Short mmCIF file of C-alpha atoms in Angstrom, two decimals:
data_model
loop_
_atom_site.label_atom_id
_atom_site.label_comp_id
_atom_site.label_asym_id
_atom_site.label_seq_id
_atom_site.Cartn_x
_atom_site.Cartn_y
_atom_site.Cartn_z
CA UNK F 1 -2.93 1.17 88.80
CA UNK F 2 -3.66 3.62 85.71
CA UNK F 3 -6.59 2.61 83.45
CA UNK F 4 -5.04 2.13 80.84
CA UNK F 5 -3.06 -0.75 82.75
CA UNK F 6 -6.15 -1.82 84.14
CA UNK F 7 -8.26 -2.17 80.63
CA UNK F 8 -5.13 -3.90 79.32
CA UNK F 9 -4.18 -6.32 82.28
CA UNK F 10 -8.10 -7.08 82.37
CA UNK F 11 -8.41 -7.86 78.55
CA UNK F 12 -5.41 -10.00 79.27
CA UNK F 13 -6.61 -12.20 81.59
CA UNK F 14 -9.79 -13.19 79.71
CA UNK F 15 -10.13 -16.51 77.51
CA UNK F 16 -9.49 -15.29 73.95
CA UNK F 17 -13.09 -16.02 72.90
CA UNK F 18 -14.56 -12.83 75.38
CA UNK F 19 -11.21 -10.78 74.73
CA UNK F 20 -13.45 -9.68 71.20
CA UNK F 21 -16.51 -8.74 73.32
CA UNK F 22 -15.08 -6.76 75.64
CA UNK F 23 -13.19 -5.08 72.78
CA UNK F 24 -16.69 -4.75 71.08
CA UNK F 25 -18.02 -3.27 74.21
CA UNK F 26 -15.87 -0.73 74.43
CA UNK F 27 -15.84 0.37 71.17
CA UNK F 28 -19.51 0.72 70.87
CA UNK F 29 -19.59 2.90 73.97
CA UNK F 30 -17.31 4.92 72.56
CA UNK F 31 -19.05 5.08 69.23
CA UNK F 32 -22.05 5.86 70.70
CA UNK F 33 -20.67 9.15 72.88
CA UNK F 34 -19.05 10.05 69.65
CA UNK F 35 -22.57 10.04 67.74
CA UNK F 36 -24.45 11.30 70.62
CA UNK F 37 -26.42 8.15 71.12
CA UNK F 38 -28.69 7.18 74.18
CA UNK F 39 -27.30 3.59 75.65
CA UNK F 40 -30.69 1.57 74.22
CA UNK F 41 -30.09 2.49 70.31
CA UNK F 42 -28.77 0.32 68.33
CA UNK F 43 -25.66 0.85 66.96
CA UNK F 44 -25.40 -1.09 63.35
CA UNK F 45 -21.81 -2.35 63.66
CA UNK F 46 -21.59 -3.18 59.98
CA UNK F 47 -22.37 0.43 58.62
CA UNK F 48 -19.24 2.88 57.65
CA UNK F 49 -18.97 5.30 60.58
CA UNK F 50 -18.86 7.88 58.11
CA UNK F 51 -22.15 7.08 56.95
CA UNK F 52 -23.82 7.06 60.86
CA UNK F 53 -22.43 10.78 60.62
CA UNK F 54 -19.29 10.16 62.39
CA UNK F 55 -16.49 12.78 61.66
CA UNK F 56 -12.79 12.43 61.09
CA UNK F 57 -12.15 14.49 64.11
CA UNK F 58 -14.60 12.78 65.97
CA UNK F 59 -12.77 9.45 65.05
CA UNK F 60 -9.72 10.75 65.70
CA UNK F 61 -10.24 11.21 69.10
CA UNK F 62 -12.17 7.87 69.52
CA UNK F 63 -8.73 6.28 68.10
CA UNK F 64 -6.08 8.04 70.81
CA UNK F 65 -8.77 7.05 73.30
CA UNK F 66 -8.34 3.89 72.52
CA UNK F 67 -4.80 4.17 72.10
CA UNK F 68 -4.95 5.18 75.60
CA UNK F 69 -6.91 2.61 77.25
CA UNK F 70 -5.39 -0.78 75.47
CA UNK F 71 -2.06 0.39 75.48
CA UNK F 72 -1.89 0.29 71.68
CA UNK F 73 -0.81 2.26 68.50
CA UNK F 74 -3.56 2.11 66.16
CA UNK F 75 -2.52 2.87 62.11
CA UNK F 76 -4.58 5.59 61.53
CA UNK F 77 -5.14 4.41 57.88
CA UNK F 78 -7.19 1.22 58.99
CA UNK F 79 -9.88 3.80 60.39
CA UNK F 80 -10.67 5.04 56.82
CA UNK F 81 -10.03 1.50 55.05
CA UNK F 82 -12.22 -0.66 56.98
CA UNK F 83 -14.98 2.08 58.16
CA UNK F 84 -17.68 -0.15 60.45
CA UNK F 85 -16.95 -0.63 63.89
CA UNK F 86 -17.19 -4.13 63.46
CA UNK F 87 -13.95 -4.34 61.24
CA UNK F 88 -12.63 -2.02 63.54
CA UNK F 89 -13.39 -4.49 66.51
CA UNK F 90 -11.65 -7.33 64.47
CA UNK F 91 -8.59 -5.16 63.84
CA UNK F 92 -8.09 -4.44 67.48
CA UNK F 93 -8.87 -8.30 68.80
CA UNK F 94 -5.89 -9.13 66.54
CA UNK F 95 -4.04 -6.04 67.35
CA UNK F 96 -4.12 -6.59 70.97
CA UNK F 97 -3.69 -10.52 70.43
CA UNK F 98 -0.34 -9.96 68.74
CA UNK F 99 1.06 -7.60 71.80
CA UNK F 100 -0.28 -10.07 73.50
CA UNK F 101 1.80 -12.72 72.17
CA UNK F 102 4.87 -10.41 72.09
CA UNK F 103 4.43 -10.15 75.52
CA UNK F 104 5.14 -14.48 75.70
CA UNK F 105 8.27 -15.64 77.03
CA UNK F 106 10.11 -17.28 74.31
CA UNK F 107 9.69 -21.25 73.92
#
């Protein structure tokens, strides 16, 4: 099994309420790498990327990474109209929620 199945089919199988923290876990990691962070600083989740000193190619890699890993297409203009990691996190909970429910047999 790829990763990408594997981060997917995992997020899947959680209750909905840890599907977001697993979602926030992995974008902080990847936020971190990004800005060059050591694990034990804090990342403030409500602060425009942009701002921590992120850059737009930086971002756009952090996007097809994790385009890659849940399986998802991400509209690129959400990353510049809801900068902070923590809309971002909310954008992908429902994101992956929707394919989710695509995903549903019909009732």
């Amino acid at each position: 099994m790829s990763d990408t199945n594997t981060t997917r089919e995992l997020l899947r199988e959680l209750p909905a309420h840890e599907v977001r923290e697993e979602i926030e876990a992995l974008v902080e990691e990847l936020f971190r790498d990004a800005l060059l962070m050591e694990a034990d600083e804090e990342l403030p989740l409500q602060v425009s990327y942009f701002d921590l000193g992120l850059t737009s190619l930086r971002l756009t890699r952090i996007k097809q990474q994790l385009e890659e890993l849940l399986d998802l297409s991400i509209n690129t203009n959400v990353l510049f109209n809801e900068p902070t990691v923590e809309q971002l996190v909310w954008y992908l909970t429902d994101l992956l929620a929707g394919a989710s429910a695509a995903h549903l047999p019909a009732q």
